[in-house]
CSV table of C-alpha atoms in Angstrom, one decimal:
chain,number,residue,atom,x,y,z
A,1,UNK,CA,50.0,-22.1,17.1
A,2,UNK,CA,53.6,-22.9,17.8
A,3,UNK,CA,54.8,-26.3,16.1
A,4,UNK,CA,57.3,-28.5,17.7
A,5,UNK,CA,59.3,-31.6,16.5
A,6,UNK,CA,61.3,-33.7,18.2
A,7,UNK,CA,62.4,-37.3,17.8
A,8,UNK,CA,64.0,-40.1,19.9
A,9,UNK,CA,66.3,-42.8,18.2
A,10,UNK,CA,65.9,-46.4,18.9
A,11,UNK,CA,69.2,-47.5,19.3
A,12,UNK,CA,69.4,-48.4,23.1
A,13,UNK,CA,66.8,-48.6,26.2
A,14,UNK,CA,65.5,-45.2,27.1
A,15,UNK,CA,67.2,-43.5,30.0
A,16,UNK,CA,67.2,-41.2,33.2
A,17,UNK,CA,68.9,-38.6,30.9
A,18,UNK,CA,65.9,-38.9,27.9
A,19,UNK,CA,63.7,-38.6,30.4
A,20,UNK,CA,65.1,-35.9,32.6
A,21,UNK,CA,66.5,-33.7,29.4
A,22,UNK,CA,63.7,-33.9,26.6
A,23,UNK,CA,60.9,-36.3,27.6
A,24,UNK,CA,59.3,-34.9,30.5
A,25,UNK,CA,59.9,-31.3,29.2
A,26,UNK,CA,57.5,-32.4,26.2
A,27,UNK,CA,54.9,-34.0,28.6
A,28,UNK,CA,54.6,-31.2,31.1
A,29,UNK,CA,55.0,-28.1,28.4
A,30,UNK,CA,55.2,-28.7,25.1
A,31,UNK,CA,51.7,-31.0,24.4
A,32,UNK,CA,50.2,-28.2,25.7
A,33,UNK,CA,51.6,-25.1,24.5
A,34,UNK,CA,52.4,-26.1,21.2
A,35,UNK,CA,51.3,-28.4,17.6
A,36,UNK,CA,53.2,-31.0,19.3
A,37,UNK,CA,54.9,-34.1,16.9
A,38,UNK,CA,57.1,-36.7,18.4
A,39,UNK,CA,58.5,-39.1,16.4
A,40,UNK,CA,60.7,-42.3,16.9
A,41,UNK,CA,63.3,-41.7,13.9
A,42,UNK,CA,63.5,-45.8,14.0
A,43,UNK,CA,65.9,-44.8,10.4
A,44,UNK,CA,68.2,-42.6,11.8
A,45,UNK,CA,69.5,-45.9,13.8
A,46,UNK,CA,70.2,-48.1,10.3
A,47,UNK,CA,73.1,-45.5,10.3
A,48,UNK,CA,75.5,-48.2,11.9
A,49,UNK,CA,75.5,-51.4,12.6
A,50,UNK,CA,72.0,-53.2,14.2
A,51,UNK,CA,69.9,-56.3,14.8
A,52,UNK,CA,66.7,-55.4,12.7
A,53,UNK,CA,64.6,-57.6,15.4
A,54,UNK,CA,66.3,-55.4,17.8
A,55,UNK,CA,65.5,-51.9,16.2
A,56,UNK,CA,61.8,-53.2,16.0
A,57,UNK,CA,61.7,-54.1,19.9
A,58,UNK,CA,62.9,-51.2,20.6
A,59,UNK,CA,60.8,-48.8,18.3
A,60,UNK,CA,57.8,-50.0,19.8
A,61,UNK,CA,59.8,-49.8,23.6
A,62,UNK,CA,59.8,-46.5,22.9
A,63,UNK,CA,56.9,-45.0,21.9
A,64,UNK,CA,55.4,-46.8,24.9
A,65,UNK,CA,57.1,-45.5,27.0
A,66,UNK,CA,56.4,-42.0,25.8
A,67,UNK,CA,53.1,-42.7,26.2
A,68,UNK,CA,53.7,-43.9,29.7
A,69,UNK,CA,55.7,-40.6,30.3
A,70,UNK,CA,52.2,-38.7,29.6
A,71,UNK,CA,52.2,-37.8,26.0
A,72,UNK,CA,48.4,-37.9,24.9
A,73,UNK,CA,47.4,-38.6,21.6
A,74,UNK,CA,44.6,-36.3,22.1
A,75,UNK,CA,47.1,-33.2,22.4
A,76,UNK,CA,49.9,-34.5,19.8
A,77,UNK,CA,50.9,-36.5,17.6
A,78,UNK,CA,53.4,-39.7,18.4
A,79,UNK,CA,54.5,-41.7,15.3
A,80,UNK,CA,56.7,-43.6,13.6
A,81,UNK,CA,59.2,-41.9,11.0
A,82,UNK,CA,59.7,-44.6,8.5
A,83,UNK,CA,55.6,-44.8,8.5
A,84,UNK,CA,55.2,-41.3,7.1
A,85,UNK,CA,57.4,-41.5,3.4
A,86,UNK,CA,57.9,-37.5,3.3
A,87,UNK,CA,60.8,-37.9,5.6
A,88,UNK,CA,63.0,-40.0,3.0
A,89,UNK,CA,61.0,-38.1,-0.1
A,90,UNK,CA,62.2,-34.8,1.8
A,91,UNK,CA,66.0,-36.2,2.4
A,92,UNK,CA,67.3,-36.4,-0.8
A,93,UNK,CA,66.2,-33.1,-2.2
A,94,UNK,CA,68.1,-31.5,0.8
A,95,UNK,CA,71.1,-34.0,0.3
A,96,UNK,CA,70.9,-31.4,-3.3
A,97,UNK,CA,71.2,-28.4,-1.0
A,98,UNK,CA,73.8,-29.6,1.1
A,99,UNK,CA,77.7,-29.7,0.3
A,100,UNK,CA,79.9,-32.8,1.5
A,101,UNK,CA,81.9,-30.0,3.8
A,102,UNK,CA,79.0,-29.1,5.9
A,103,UNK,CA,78.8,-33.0,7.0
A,104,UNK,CA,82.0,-33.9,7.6
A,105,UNK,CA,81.9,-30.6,10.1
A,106,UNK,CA,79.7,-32.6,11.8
A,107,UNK,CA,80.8,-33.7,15.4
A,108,UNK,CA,79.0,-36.6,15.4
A,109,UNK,CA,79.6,-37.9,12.3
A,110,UNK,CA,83.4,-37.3,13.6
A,111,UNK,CA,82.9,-39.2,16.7
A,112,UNK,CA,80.8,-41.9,15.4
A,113,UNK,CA,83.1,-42.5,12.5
A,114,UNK,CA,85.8,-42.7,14.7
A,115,UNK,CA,84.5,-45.2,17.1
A,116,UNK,CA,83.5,-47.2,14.0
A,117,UNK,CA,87.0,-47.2,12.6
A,118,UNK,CA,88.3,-48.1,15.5
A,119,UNK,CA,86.2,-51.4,15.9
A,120,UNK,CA,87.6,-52.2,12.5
A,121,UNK,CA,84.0,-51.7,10.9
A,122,UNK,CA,83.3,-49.4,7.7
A,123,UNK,CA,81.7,-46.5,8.0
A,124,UNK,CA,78.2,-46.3,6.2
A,125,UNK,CA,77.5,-43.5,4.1
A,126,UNK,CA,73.8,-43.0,5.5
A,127,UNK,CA,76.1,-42.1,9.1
A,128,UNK,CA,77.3,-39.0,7.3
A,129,UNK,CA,74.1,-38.0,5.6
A,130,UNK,CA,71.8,-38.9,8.5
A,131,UNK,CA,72.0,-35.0,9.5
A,132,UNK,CA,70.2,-34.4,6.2
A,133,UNK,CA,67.4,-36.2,7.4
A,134,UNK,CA,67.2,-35.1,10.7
A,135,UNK,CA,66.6,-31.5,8.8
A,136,UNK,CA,63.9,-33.2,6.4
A,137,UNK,CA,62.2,-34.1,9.8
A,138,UNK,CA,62.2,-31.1,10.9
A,139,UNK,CA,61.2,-29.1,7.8
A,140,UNK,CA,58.9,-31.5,7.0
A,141,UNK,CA,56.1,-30.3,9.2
A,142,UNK,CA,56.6,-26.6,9.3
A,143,UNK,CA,58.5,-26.4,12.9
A,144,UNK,CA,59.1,-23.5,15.0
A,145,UNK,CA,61.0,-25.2,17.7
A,146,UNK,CA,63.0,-28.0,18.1
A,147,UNK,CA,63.7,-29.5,22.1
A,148,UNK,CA,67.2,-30.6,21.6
A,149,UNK,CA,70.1,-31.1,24.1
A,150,UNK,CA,73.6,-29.5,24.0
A,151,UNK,CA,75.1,-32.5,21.6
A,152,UNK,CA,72.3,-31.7,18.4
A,153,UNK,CA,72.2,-28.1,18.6
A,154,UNK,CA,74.8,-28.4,15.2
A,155,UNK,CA,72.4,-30.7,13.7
A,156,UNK,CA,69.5,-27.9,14.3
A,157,UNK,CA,71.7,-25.1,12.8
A,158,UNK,CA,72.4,-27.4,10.2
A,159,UNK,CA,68.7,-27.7,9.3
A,160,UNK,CA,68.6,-23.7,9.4
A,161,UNK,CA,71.0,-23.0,6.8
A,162,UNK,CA,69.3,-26.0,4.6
A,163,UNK,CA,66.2,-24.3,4.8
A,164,UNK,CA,67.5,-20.8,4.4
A,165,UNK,CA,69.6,-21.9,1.3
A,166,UNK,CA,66.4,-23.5,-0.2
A,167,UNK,CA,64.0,-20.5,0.3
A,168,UNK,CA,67.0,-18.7,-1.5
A,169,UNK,CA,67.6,-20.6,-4.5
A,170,UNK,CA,64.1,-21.6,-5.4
A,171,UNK,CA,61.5,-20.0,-3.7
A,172,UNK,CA,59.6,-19.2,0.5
A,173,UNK,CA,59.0,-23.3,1.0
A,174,UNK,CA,60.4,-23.9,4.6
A,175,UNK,CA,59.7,-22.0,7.7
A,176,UNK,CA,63.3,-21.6,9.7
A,177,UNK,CA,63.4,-23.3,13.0
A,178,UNK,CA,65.0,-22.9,16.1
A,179,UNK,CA,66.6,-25.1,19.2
A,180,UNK,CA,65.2,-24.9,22.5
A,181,UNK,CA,66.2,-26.3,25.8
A,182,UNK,CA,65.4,-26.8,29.1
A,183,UNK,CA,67.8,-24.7,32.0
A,184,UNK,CA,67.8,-27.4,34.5
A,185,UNK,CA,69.1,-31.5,33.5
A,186,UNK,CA,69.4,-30.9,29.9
A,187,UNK,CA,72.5,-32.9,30.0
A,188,UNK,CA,72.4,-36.0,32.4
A,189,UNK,CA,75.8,-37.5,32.8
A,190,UNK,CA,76.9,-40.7,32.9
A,191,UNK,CA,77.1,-41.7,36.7
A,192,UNK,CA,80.5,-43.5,36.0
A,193,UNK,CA,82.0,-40.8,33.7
A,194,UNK,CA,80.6,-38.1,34.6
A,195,UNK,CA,82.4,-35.9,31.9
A,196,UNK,CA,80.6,-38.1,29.2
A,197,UNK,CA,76.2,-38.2,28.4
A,198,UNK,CA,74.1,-40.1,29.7
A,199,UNK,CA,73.6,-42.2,26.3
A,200,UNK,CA,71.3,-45.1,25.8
A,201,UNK,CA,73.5,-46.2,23.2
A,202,UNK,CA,76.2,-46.3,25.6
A,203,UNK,CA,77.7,-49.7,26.6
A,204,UNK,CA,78.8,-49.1,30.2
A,205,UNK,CA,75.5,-50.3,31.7
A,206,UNK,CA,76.5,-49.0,35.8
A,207,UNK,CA,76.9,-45.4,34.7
A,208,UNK,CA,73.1,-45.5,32.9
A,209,UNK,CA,69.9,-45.2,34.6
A,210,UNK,CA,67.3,-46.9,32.3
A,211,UNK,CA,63.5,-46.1,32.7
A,212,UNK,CA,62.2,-49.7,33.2
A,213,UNK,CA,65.6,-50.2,36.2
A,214,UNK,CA,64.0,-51.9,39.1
A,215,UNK,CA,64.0,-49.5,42.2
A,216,UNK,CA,66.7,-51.8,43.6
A,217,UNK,CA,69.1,-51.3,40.2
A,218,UNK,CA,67.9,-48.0,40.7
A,219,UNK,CA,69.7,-47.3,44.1
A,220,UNK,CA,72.8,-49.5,43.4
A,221,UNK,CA,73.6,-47.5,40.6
A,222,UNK,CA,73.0,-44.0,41.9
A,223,UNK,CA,74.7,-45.1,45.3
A,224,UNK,CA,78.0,-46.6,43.3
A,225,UNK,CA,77.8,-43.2,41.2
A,226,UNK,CA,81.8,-41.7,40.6
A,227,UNK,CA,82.1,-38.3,42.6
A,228,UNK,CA,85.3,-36.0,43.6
A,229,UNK,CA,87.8,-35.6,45.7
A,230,UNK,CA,87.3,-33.6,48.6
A,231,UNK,CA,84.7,-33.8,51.3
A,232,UNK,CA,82.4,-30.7,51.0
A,233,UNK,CA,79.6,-30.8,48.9
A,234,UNK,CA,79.7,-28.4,46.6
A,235,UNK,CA,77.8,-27.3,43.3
A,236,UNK,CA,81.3,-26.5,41.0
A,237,UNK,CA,80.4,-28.2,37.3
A,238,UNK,CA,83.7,-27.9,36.0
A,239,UNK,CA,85.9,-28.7,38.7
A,240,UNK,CA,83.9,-31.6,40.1
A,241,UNK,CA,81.7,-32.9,37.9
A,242,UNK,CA,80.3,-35.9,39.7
A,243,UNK,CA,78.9,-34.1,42.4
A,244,UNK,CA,77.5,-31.5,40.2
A,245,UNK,CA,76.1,-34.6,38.1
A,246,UNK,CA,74.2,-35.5,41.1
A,247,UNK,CA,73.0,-32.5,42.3
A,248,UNK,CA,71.4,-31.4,39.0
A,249,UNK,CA,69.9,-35.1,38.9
A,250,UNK,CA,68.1,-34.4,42.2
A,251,UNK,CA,67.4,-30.8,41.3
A,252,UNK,CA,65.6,-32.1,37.8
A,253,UNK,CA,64.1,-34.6,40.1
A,254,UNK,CA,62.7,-32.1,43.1
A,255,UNK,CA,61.8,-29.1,41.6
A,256,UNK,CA,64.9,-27.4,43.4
A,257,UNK,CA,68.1,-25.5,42.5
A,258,UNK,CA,71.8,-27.4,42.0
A,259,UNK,CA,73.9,-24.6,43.9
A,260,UNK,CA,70.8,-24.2,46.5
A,261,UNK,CA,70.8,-28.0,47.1
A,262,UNK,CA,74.4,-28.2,48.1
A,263,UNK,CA,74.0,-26.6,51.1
A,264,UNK,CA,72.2,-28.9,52.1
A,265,UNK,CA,74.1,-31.8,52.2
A,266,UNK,CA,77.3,-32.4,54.3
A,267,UNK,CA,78.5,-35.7,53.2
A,268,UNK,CA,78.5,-37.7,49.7
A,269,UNK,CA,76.6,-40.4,51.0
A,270,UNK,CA,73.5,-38.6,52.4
A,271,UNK,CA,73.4,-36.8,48.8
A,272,UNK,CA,73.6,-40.2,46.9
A,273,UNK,CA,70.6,-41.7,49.0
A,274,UNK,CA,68.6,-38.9,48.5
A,275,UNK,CA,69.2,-38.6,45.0
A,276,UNK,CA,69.0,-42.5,44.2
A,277,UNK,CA,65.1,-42.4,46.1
A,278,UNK,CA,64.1,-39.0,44.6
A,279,UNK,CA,65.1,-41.0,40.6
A,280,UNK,CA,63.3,-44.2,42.0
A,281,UNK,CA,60.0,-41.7,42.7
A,282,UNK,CA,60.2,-39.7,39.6
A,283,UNK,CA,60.4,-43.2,37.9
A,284,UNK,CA,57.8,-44.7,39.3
A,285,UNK,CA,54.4,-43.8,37.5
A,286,UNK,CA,56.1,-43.8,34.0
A,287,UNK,CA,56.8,-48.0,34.8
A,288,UNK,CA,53.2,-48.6,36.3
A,289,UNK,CA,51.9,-46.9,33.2
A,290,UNK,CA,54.5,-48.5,31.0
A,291,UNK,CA,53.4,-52.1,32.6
A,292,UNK,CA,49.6,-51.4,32.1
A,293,UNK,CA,50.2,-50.4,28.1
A,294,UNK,CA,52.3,-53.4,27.3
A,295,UNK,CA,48.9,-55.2,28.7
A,296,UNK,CA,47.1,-53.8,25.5
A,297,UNK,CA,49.6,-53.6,22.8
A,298,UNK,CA,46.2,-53.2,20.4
A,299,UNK,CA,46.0,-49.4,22.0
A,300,UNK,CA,50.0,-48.1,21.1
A,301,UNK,CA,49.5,-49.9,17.7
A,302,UNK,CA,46.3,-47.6,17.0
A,303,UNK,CA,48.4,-44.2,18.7
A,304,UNK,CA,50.9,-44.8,16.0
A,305,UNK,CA,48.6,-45.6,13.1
A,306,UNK,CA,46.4,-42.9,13.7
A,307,UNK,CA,49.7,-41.0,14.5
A,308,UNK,CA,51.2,-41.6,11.1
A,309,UNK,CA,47.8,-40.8,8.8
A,310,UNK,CA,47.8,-37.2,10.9
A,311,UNK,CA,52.0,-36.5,10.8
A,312,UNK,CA,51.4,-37.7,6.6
A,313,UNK,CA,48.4,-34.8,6.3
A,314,UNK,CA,50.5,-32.2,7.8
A,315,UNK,CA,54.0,-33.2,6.1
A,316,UNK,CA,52.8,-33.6,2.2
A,317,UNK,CA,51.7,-30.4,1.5
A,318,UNK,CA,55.2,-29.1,2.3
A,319,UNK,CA,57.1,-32.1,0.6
A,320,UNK,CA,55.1,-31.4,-2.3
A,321,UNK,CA,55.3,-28.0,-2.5
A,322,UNK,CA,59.3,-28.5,-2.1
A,323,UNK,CA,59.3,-30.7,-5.3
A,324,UNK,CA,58.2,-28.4,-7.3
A,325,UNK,CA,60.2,-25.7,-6.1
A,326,UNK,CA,63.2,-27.9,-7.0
A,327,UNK,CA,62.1,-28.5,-10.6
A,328,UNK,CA,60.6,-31.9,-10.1
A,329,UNK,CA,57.3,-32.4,-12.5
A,330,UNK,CA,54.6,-32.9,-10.3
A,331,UNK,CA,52.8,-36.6,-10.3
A,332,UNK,CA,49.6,-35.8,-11.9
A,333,UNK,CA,51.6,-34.0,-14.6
A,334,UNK,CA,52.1,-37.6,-16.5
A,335,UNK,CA,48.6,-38.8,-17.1
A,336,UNK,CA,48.4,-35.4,-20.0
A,337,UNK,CA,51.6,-37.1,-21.2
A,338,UNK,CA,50.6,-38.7,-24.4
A,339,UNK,CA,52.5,-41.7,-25.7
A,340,UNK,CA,53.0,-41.9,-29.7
A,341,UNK,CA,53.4,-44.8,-31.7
């Protein structure tokens, strides 16, 4: 059976664009189709600056809400990273793989970096390495496919060529994955910029449509949402991107087609309501669900225990078997070791 990985980052309330681009794409297809993990990679967001109490509220934020999104626990397997140990065990042999040029190529690292400069912080050395352990997620479990959006497809190929340059130097140990993603909404722009993601790490607050937004917040936002000039509504991503924005959020929301839906419309504001209530709908069950689960917080503690012991079974075999490739003596190895006097 197919294996997929993928992995959400607590480092800001989950949004319209998580939901619309990976999270719903994982509910409705790949639980079912696939040995489905999904992981909240709560480490990948020590890579910069944070509130620890925050990072923890938000964890568990998270994997309630993918619950509430429809992920069963009977059909994968939704954990924690930093509760499975393979993930950093894995990291640093592949940090012995890969070369200092192949992560400062990194766009995010470039980005990030420069945004943290800018601030006047200092730039932590986990930010450039983190791609390394996005890989050792990956590799950890044996993946075929990874659901990632335009901005980590690098980071995937990156994880390729670590694997691939392993299974060369010392031995078969990693199958070589692949990025998948969805045609339609795989890259939800910011309502206020539309040239820029839909982040939830983002700080402009009017352009983001979180998943827990009242219906009200919902509407403001959608109906305050930047668009083009010109009055005829049409689907042109490049030369209007607002509109397009909008479009392929109501598309991802109703099941239809971006270019289709614009003859529909023959004025901004119709559009804008009918986007803003077809979000509000689409949002709807994952909050009633979310509301019941943060009722019984016992439950989502027990998905992610039980979570973690089935994610460790499948990911030590391979860690393992990658430390020895390496060179590493194995554990059990020392108790033959005898000491002299």
């Amino acid at each position: 059976m197919t294996r997929v990985f993928s992995g959400v980052k607590p480092t800001g309330h989950l949004t319209l664009g998580n939901y619309l681009g990976a999270m719903r794409r994982w509910v409705e297809v790949d639980q079912h189709r696939a040995d489905a993990l999904f992981c909240i990679v709560d480490l990948h967001a020590l890579t910069v600056e944070h509130d620890p109490a925050r990072v923890r509220r938000l964890s568990r934020q998270a994997a309630t809400l993918l619950l509430a999104a429809g992920l069963d626990p009977e059909r994968c397997t939704v954990f924690v990273q930093s509760h499975v140990d393979e993930h950093a065990r894995l990291s640093y042999l592949l940090e012995c793989v890969a070369t200092d040029g192949e992560m400062r190529r990194m766009i995010q690292y470039k980005e990030k970096a420069a945004r943290e400069r800018a601030r006047g912080g200092s730039v932590r050395l986990s930010l450039l390495t983190y791609p390394v352990l996005m890989a050792a997620d990956i590799l950890a479990y044996g993946t075929d496919e990874v659901p990632v959006g335009d901005d980590q497809t690098q980071h995937v190929e990156l994880t390729r060529d670590l694997a691939v340059r392993f299974n060369q130097r010392y031995g078969h140990t990693f199958v070589v994955p692949r990025a998948t993603s969805p045609q339609v909404a795989a890259r939800v722009m910011n309502l206020q910029d539309p040239t820029s993601k839909m982040g939830k790490s983002d700080d402009s607050g009017p352009g983001i449509v979180y998943l827990l937004d009242e219906p009200d917040v919902v509407r403001r936002k959608v109906m305050r949402a930047v668009t083009d000039s010109g009055r005829e509504v049409v689907y042109d991503p490049d030369g209007r991107p607002g509109l397009a924005n909008l479009l392929e959020i109501l598309a991802a929301c109703t099941g239809g087609n971006p270019s289709g839906l614009s003859g529909v419309y023959e004025s901004y504001g119709a559009l804008k309501k009918d986007t803003a209530e077809a979000v509000v709908e689409v949002l709807r069950p994952v909050q009633e669900r979310h509301r019941e689960l943060c009722a019984d917080p016992g439950y989502v503690e027990g998905v992610l225990r039980d979570g973690a012991e089935r994610a460790r079974a499948m990911a030590r075999p391979t860690v393992d078997a990658a430390y020895r490739a390496i060179g590493l003596l194995p554990a059990a190895a020392t108790a033959d070791i005898g000491v002299t006097a």
